[in-house]
Amino acid sequence: MASKFLSTQTVKATRGFAVQTAAKPAATEFSPIPREPVKTTTLSNGIVVASIETNAPLSRVGIAFKAGTRNEPARKEGLVHLLRMTSSLSNKQSTQFSLTRIINQAGAALTCTSGREHVLYSVDATRQHIDAVLSKLADAATQQAFKPWELADNMHKIKLDLAAVQPQTQVIELLHKAAFRTGLANSLFCPPHLVGKHTSDSLQSFVAANLRSDNAAVVGVGISHDRLVAYAQSLALNPGKPVSLIPSKVNAGEVRVDTNSPLAYVAVATAGASLADTKSMVTFALLQRTLGTGIPVKYGSGAGSKLNQAVLGSGAVSALNLNYSDAGLFGFIAAAPAADAGKVVSAAAKVLRTASVNDSQLSRAKAQLKADLLMTQENTGALLEELSLQTLLNRASTSADLLSTIDKVSAAEVNAVASKLASAKFAMASVGNLSNVPFVDEL
Amino acid sequence: MAVSKSPAFLSQLRSTLGRIAYNASGFNKYGLMHDDVLYETPDVQEAIRRLPTKLVDERNYRILRALQYSGLKKYLPRNEWTKYEEDVRYLQPYLEEVIRERKEKEAWEKMF
């Protein structure tokens, strides 16, 4: 079978189109087996297992915890960045060397991603090899050792991460700082003044307090649900006392960082939708699509985007909509040459203040939002992260539900949300050459 | 009866012989410990690198003091000699780990 397939490829390459159609394999050979729906099980120790059997040759499995930079104690910011960095170092069960070799040998990849409210350890491998690396994933996610000399030896990775932070990322981090002040304000990156200050003990106590079975989820894409439930049962995780978090509140405020850059990056936002309210989340997402999220047609002018129309090519502007479990941010992010930055930011803020939609704009926004949602589910890596967030944060789950919610939103509802922006107090962050960037009270 | 007694007897003999060998080796007269006078093979160097700062400082102090007394051609006062019972093998856990890691690497390399 393999040789037949290879020869078909060769013919395609050398003989052109006519042969290509002739040599097309029979439909049955590649007919896809449809995905199965999401299956969820809750174990007695609180671990939620969720999986989608995609019947694809690649399996992805993740162990996720509802704990992120938000849970970092004061003066210990950056612990979660260190968790990302240490995920591939020695743990209590295996050395860094054997972990790396076994993962490599199976052609797999072990990663640790984190957000303000979650940490996700995940591994992906072909179906044939997933069993060999699942135990390594369990070790990385539940058996952390944080050997002090390894922490010190690998600190350059944190410095490299910090040096590689792009201004557009930095401005979003600073926006959280200005808007939330504590909790969600904590950056995804270790603050430069705390690099090398975190000890093995502080990492261990963070892990013990926050990576518990009662806030854990085991998620899988392309793996059978029974297999995953058995795996979740074998994990050495214990339930613990839930950590009480400060409720998030969106404040007005401003953070400005001048750098030696020819551009200015500015993010402006006010309170948006939280994950708790699906309807409002969808409404804000639709409003975001009508204001514009970048240019959908390559080399286009972004004619459908109100923000882009307002700045007329002087800069790049995109609407911003971020949702967390108990708060959200809605606004825009702009980048412009220093000379035009003032004009661009003022014009974009005016669009935000006067936003409204009509029916045709709304139906376009709905089509874009649905396409974006479904496109996320095509990428199984993004799907795995999405699945873990849905499970941990009770984010609206199945796409069918979400799609029908999108259909039900009316223009009047979007306009009701938009009208509140007219008098909203903004939080603002800016990075770059800020000589012409207005201050937040001038918007 | 005889069988149940022998381990206790053997361990007593072992500790007596150990004490004689320890005192004969002489480094304790300079206030050093067993793990202070290991040959610094790459394994030992790596283990020393991993030691917590406090243990490294204590080790360096003992070695400096020994060098000083050796230069003076003197021993420490007898009451400051390291006693056999007070010698701590502080480096062994780190050294064992380093050796284990090296052996693991060597085993992997053999496969290719």
XYZ file of N, CA and C in Angstrom, chain A residues 47 65 207-216 237-243:
57
model
N -10.636 15.180 39.492
C -10.067 15.399 38.148
C -11.175 15.234 37.101
N -4.305 22.658 34.840
C -4.678 23.067 36.184
C -5.265 24.459 36.126
N 3.433 24.852 43.670
C 2.909 23.631 43.050
C 1.989 22.892 44.020
N 2.425 22.787 45.285
C 1.621 22.061 46.271
C 0.284 22.758 46.497
N 0.293 24.097 46.489
C -0.940 24.823 46.775
C -1.873 24.889 45.574
N -1.313 24.902 44.367
C -2.143 25.204 43.202
C -2.354 24.071 42.209
N -1.431 23.116 42.129
C -1.626 22.026 41.169
C -2.237 20.844 41.909
N -3.567 20.890 42.080
C -4.266 19.887 42.879
C -5.215 19.101 41.987
N -5.687 17.960 42.526
C -6.586 17.155 41.704
C -7.951 17.821 41.546
N -8.365 18.618 42.556
C -9.700 19.204 42.452
C -9.751 20.410 41.524
N -8.598 20.880 41.023
C -8.677 21.896 39.967
C -7.926 21.450 38.718
N -7.860 20.117 38.553
C -7.132 19.584 37.402
C -8.086 19.035 36.351
N -2.049 12.818 42.085
C -2.486 14.166 42.453
C -3.440 14.068 43.630
N -3.341 15.021 44.557
C -4.208 14.979 45.726
C -5.106 16.203 45.759
N -6.332 16.019 46.295
C -7.174 17.201 46.448
C -6.621 18.090 47.553
N -6.946 19.351 47.518
C -6.445 20.264 48.551
C -7.451 21.353 48.821
N -7.001 22.351 49.546
C -7.893 23.458 49.890
C -7.873 24.479 48.744
N -9.052 24.851 48.218
C -9.047 25.854 47.155
C -8.441 27.168 47.636
N -7.670 27.792 46.754
C -7.031 29.064 47.098
C -8.045 30.178 46.849
